[in-house]
Amino acid sequence: MALFLAFFFMLLASAAAYNCTNCVHHSKTKYFADEGIPYGACGYGHSAESFNGKKVAGALTSIYKNGARCGACFQIRCRNEDLCTQTGTKVIVTDHIQDKTTDLMLSKTAFKAMAKDGKGQELIARGVVDVQYKRIPCDFKKHNLSLRVEESSNYPNHLAVKVLYQGGQTDMVVIEVAKVGSPTWTSLSHNYGAIWSSNTVPKGPLQIKFGITSGYNKKYIIAKNPLPTNWKKGVIYDTGVQIKDISQYSCDPPCDNIHWN
């Protein structure tokens, strides 16, 4: 019995060591010369200007996860107690960066939002600061999970969509469509960032199924609102669902031995 308990607690310790749900990281951060919004690798384009009051970020490859973390939310704060608040600010990932001197590069708006009142310009003048950050659930109270039909789509068979307002703390891993009432599902390919597409979607109204990371597993969610029969380019379609799940994902980059106090 003692041997079993020792093994059990060893498993728990191992799981905790590799679970980064509440992980805090230390890094340095800087800001984009411009707002870093319209040309982000996630493919949001000018849609990102409506995200979080332009408080957005580009993420290093280990965070970006080939676009699976597009739309992910992080809390970030600088460690200069004279210039910065204890809380910091929330940012949303809209871009991929190759600069290995930082894990997250912020829009100037987000960088300045870490500062205390009246200290924003002084913080901007620093250019580079030490920060702590952690992933947090996204909460889009005014928006359900939505799909924007991209201009590259060609009705009726080629459908390209952009995922918007993905709530919770999850990664999108699967999107499938089927004609309403049909048991046959067609998988969309993950092109890049938040963009998914297929050349073989069926005609008719389309039910949509999303596969997300949830807990330690994958979870499927079916949209309440199907895409209409005559879906159109440039239109954002509300799925009628909100995602609030939390994914228990492994640490990459590894957690730092620090706490968010």
Tab-separated table of C-alpha atoms in Angstrom:
chain	number	residue	atom	x	y	z
A	1	MET	CA	0.000	0.000	0.000
A	2	ALA	CA	2.798	2.396	0.909
A	3	LEU	CA	4.507	1.656	-2.399
A	4	PHE	CA	1.246	2.352	-4.280
A	5	LEU	CA	0.733	5.669	-2.481
A	6	ALA	CA	4.299	6.711	-3.199
A	7	PHE	CA	3.790	5.924	-6.896
A	8	PHE	CA	0.438	7.756	-6.925
A	9	PHE	CA	1.881	10.940	-5.433
A	10	MET	CA	4.849	10.720	-7.780
A	11	LEU	CA	2.386	10.744	-10.690
A	12	LEU	CA	0.588	13.757	-9.238
A	13	ALA	CA	3.856	15.593	-8.796
A	14	SER	CA	4.871	14.744	-12.333
A	15	ALA	CA	1.546	16.014	-13.720
A	16	ALA	CA	1.867	19.246	-11.738
A	17	ALA	CA	5.397	19.744	-12.989
A	18	TYR	CA	4.311	19.543	-16.599
A	19	ASN	CA	0.966	21.335	-16.298
A	20	CYS	CA	1.325	24.984	-17.265
A	21	THR	CA	-2.253	26.144	-16.739
A	22	ASN	CA	-1.121	28.532	-13.985
A	23	CYS	CA	2.464	28.844	-15.144
A	24	VAL	CA	4.300	32.166	-14.798
A	25	HIS	CA	7.161	33.005	-17.165
A	26	HIS	CA	9.910	35.605	-16.982
A	27	SER	CA	11.202	37.343	-20.079
A	28	LYS	CA	11.968	40.734	-21.562
A	29	THR	CA	9.564	42.532	-23.837
A	30	LYS	CA	9.659	45.377	-26.319
A	31	TYR	CA	7.094	46.934	-28.648
A	32	PHE	CA	6.498	47.036	-32.386
A	33	ALA	CA	7.627	50.201	-34.140
A	34	ASP	CA	4.071	50.536	-35.436
A	35	GLU	CA	0.987	49.017	-33.809
A	36	GLY	CA	1.864	45.609	-35.247
A	37	ILE	CA	-1.781	44.888	-36.028
A	38	PRO	CA	-2.774	44.796	-39.731
A	39	TYR	CA	-0.043	42.474	-40.948
A	40	GLY	CA	-0.023	39.823	-38.220
A	41	ALA	CA	0.776	36.190	-39.101
A	42	CYS	CA	-2.518	35.029	-37.599
A	43	GLY	CA	-4.344	36.514	-40.589
A	44	TYR	CA	-6.652	38.753	-38.571
A	45	GLY	CA	-5.826	41.793	-40.692
A	46	HIS	CA	-7.743	44.898	-39.683
A	47	SER	CA	-10.119	42.755	-37.591
A	48	ALA	CA	-7.435	42.840	-34.894
A	49	GLU	CA	-7.998	46.566	-34.464
A	50	SER	CA	-11.204	45.690	-32.607
A	51	PHE	CA	-9.463	43.242	-30.266
A	52	ASN	CA	-8.930	44.287	-26.678
A	53	GLY	CA	-8.496	47.996	-27.426
A	54	LYS	CA	-5.475	47.278	-29.684
A	55	LYS	CA	-3.608	45.621	-26.803
A	56	VAL	CA	-2.172	42.748	-28.856
A	57	ALA	CA	1.105	40.823	-29.085
A	58	GLY	CA	3.337	38.785	-31.341
A	59	ALA	CA	4.397	35.432	-29.882
A	60	LEU	CA	7.605	33.423	-30.128
A	61	THR	CA	7.363	30.081	-31.987
A	62	SER	CA	7.091	28.024	-28.774
A	63	ILE	CA	4.002	30.040	-27.773
A	64	TYR	CA	2.576	30.578	-31.263
A	65	LYS	CA	2.309	26.791	-31.822
A	66	ASN	CA	1.944	27.045	-35.607
A	67	GLY	CA	-1.010	29.361	-35.150
A	68	ALA	CA	-2.910	27.252	-32.593
A	69	ARG	CA	-2.435	30.062	-30.066
A	70	CYS	CA	-3.747	32.809	-32.334
A	71	GLY	CA	-6.313	34.649	-30.251
A	72	ALA	CA	-4.880	33.345	-26.950
A	73	CYS	CA	-4.901	35.749	-24.004
A	74	PHE	CA	-1.993	36.541	-21.700
A	75	GLN	CA	-1.604	38.740	-18.645
A	76	ILE	CA	1.731	40.573	-18.718
A	77	ARG	CA	3.336	43.011	-16.311
A	78	CYS	CA	6.707	44.738	-16.175
A	79	ARG	CA	8.897	44.370	-13.100
A	80	ASN	CA	9.832	48.033	-12.661
A	81	GLU	CA	7.816	48.935	-9.565
A	82	ASP	CA	8.400	52.667	-10.064
A	83	LEU	CA	6.880	52.674	-13.562
A	84	CYS	CA	4.482	49.727	-13.736
A	85	THR	CA	1.321	48.493	-12.064
A	86	GLN	CA	1.157	45.228	-10.156
A	87	THR	CA	-1.620	43.962	-12.435
A	88	GLY	CA	-0.156	44.805	-15.837
A	89	THR	CA	-2.422	44.326	-18.831
A	90	LYS	CA	-4.119	41.634	-20.901
A	91	VAL	CA	-2.900	41.039	-24.467
A	92	ILE	CA	-4.215	38.881	-27.321
A	93	VAL	CA	-1.843	37.028	-29.664
A	94	THR	CA	-2.228	38.217	-33.269
A	95	ASP	CA	1.238	37.649	-34.719
A	96	HIS	CA	4.316	35.379	-34.835
A	97	ILE	CA	7.778	36.775	-34.091
A	98	GLN	CA	11.284	35.413	-34.705
A	99	ASP	CA	13.007	37.726	-32.204
A	100	LYS	CA	14.479	35.322	-29.637
A	101	THR	CA	15.243	38.086	-27.151
A	102	THR	CA	11.585	38.164	-26.094
A	103	ASP	CA	8.696	35.704	-25.737
A	104	LEU	CA	6.004	38.304	-26.458
A	105	MET	CA	6.412	41.531	-28.423
A	106	LEU	CA	3.669	44.033	-27.659
A	107	SER	CA	1.811	46.673	-29.587
A	108	LYS	CA	2.773	50.119	-28.334
A	109	THR	CA	-0.713	50.448	-26.824
A	110	ALA	CA	-0.227	47.243	-24.802
A	111	PHE	CA	3.305	48.184	-23.743
A	112	LYS	CA	2.103	51.540	-22.453
A	113	ALA	CA	-0.854	49.883	-20.673
A	114	MET	CA	1.558	48.169	-18.245
A	115	ALA	CA	2.513	51.598	-16.837
A	116	LYS	CA	1.157	53.465	-13.868
A	117	ASP	CA	-0.910	56.580	-14.534
A	118	GLY	CA	1.270	59.300	-15.979
A	119	LYS	CA	4.230	56.945	-16.510
A	120	GLY	CA	3.345	55.649	-19.990
A	121	GLN	CA	5.736	57.797	-21.984
A	122	GLU	CA	8.571	57.123	-19.566
A	123	LEU	CA	7.996	53.393	-19.980
A	124	ILE	CA	7.895	53.748	-23.772
A	125	ALA	CA	11.251	55.540	-23.592
A	126	ARG	CA	12.792	52.485	-21.903
A	127	GLY	CA	12.144	50.418	-25.040
A	128	VAL	CA	12.912	47.046	-23.390
A	129	VAL	CA	11.759	45.941	-19.909
A	130	ASP	CA	11.756	42.818	-17.754
A	131	VAL	CA	8.316	41.210	-17.533
A	132	GLN	CA	6.370	38.320	-16.094
A	133	TYR	CA	3.485	36.822	-18.032
A	134	LYS	CA	0.969	33.977	-17.818
A	135	ARG	CA	-1.749	32.609	-20.058
A	136	ILE	CA	-5.289	33.428	-18.933
A	137	PRO	CA	-8.761	32.501	-20.246
A	138	CYS	CA	-10.182	34.771	-22.939
A	139	ASP	CA	-13.613	36.151	-22.117
A	140	PHE	CA	-15.480	37.724	-25.030
A	141	LYS	CA	-18.692	38.645	-23.232
A	142	LYS	CA	-20.140	40.512	-26.208
A	143	HIS	CA	-19.159	37.939	-28.832
A	144	ASN	CA	-19.803	34.268	-29.476
A	145	LEU	CA	-17.269	32.109	-31.295
A	146	SER	CA	-17.509	33.331	-34.891
A	147	LEU	CA	-16.261	32.506	-38.376
A	148	ARG	CA	-15.415	35.062	-41.026
A	149	VAL	CA	-15.660	33.740	-44.595
A	150	GLU	CA	-12.459	34.841	-46.320
A	151	GLU	CA	-12.178	36.476	-49.740
A	152	SER	CA	-10.251	33.448	-51.057
A	153	SER	CA	-13.439	31.364	-50.759
A	154	ASN	CA	-15.208	30.298	-53.943
A	155	TYR	CA	-18.858	29.349	-53.479
A	156	PRO	CA	-20.061	26.637	-53.229
A	157	ASN	CA	-17.156	24.199	-52.746
A	158	HIS	CA	-14.095	26.148	-51.598
A	159	LEU	CA	-14.598	27.569	-48.127
A	160	ALA	CA	-11.915	29.464	-46.192
A	161	VAL	CA	-12.748	30.799	-42.734
A	162	LYS	CA	-11.075	32.823	-40.025
A	163	VAL	CA	-11.764	31.881	-36.392
A	164	LEU	CA	-12.714	34.840	-34.197
A	165	TYR	CA	-13.538	35.259	-30.495
A	166	GLN	CA	-12.351	31.845	-29.290
A	167	GLY	CA	-12.958	32.028	-25.561
A	168	GLY	CA	-11.557	30.041	-22.672
A	169	GLN	CA	-7.978	28.815	-22.502
A	170	THR	CA	-7.930	26.353	-25.379
A	171	ASP	CA	-6.285	25.510	-28.713
A	172	MET	CA	-8.320	24.869	-31.866
A	173	VAL	CA	-7.220	21.530	-33.335
A	174	VAL	CA	-10.082	20.470	-35.649
A	175	ILE	CA	-12.822	22.141	-37.698
A	176	GLU	CA	-15.289	20.001	-39.659
A	177	VAL	CA	-18.406	20.797	-41.699
A	178	ALA	CA	-21.328	18.709	-42.903
A	179	LYS	CA	-24.554	19.428	-44.709
A	180	VAL	CA	-27.240	19.914	-42.077
A	181	GLY	CA	-28.712	16.504	-41.275
A	182	SER	CA	-25.860	14.541	-42.866
A	183	PRO	CA	-23.613	12.196	-40.824
A	184	THR	CA	-20.682	12.774	-43.220
A	185	TRP	CA	-18.198	15.343	-41.995
A	186	THR	CA	-15.512	17.103	-44.070
A	187	SER	CA	-12.350	18.282	-42.316
A	188	LEU	CA	-10.983	21.746	-42.984
A	189	SER	CA	-7.206	22.069	-43.304
A	190	HIS	CA	-5.362	24.451	-41.004
A	191	ASN	CA	-3.750	26.816	-43.520
A	192	TYR	CA	-1.974	29.152	-41.087
A	193	GLY	CA	-2.747	31.278	-38.062
A	194	ALA	CA	-6.509	31.473	-37.560
A	195	ILE	CA	-7.318	30.448	-41.173
A	196	TRP	CA	-8.885	27.070	-42.090
A	197	SER	CA	-10.165	25.889	-45.479
A	198	SER	CA	-11.428	23.034	-47.674
A	199	ASN	CA	-12.004	22.598	-51.421
A	200	THR	CA	-14.670	19.944	-50.930
A	201	VAL	CA	-17.383	21.386	-48.708
A	202	PRO	CA	-20.898	20.154	-49.544
A	203	LYS	CA	-23.666	22.409	-50.818
A	204	GLY	CA	-26.495	23.489	-48.574
A	205	PRO	CA	-26.567	24.881	-45.032
A	206	LEU	CA	-23.488	23.661	-43.141
A	207	GLN	CA	-23.336	22.445	-39.586
A	208	ILE	CA	-19.936	23.108	-38.016
A	209	LYS	CA	-17.984	21.047	-35.493
A	210	PHE	CA	-14.989	22.383	-33.566
A	211	GLY	CA	-12.376	20.247	-31.842
A	212	ILE	CA	-10.590	22.055	-28.987
A	213	THR	CA	-8.179	21.102	-26.257
A	214	SER	CA	-10.071	20.835	-22.968
A	215	GLY	CA	-8.697	19.450	-19.727
A	216	TYR	CA	-6.180	16.794	-20.743
A	217	ASN	CA	-8.210	15.703	-23.768
A	218	LYS	CA	-9.899	16.936	-26.933
A	219	LYS	CA	-13.518	18.102	-26.849
A	220	TYR	CA	-15.952	18.575	-29.733
A	221	ILE	CA	-18.453	21.431	-29.887
A	222	ILE	CA	-21.159	21.737	-32.542
A	223	ALA	CA	-22.232	25.254	-33.502
A	224	LYS	CA	-25.826	26.163	-32.715
A	225	ASN	CA	-26.057	28.298	-35.842
A	226	PRO	CA	-25.159	26.624	-39.174
A	227	LEU	CA	-23.609	28.511	-42.062
A	228	PRO	CA	-26.462	29.488	-44.398
A	229	THR	CA	-26.889	27.847	-47.801
A	230	ASN	CA	-25.686	30.947	-49.611
A	231	TRP	CA	-22.752	31.884	-47.390
A	232	LYS	CA	-20.883	34.953	-48.601
A	233	LYS	CA	-17.327	36.259	-48.610
A	234	GLY	CA	-16.462	38.915	-46.063
A	235	VAL	CA	-19.370	38.076	-43.750
A	236	ILE	CA	-18.848	37.133	-40.085
A	237	TYR	CA	-21.144	34.319	-38.942
A	238	ASP	CA	-22.009	33.879	-35.262
A	239	THR	CA	-21.895	30.199	-34.228
A	240	GLY	CA	-24.147	30.755	-31.217
A	241	VAL	CA	-21.683	29.152	-28.778
A	242	GLN	CA	-19.118	30.468	-26.321
A	243	ILE	CA	-16.050	28.483	-25.312
A	244	LYS	CA	-15.154	28.609	-21.620
A	245	ASP	CA	-13.017	25.446	-21.344
A	246	ILE	CA	-9.549	25.356	-19.788
A	247	SER	CA	-6.858	23.214	-21.381
A	248	GLN	CA	-4.315	21.513	-19.121
A	249	TYR	CA	-1.365	21.832	-21.475
A	250	SER	CA	2.316	21.066	-21.030
A	251	CYS	CA	4.931	23.726	-20.404
A	252	ASP	CA	6.654	25.118	-23.469
A	253	PRO	CA	8.604	27.245	-22.792
A	254	PRO	CA	9.230	25.671	-19.330
A	255	CYS	CA	7.717	27.351	-16.290
A	256	ASP	CA	9.936	29.649	-14.274
A	257	ASN	CA	10.088	29.092	-10.533
A	258	ILE	CA	8.131	32.254	-9.720
A	259	HIS	CA	4.638	33.118	-8.500
A	260	TRP	CA	2.123	35.768	-9.548
A	261	ASN	CA	1.690	37.636	-6.251
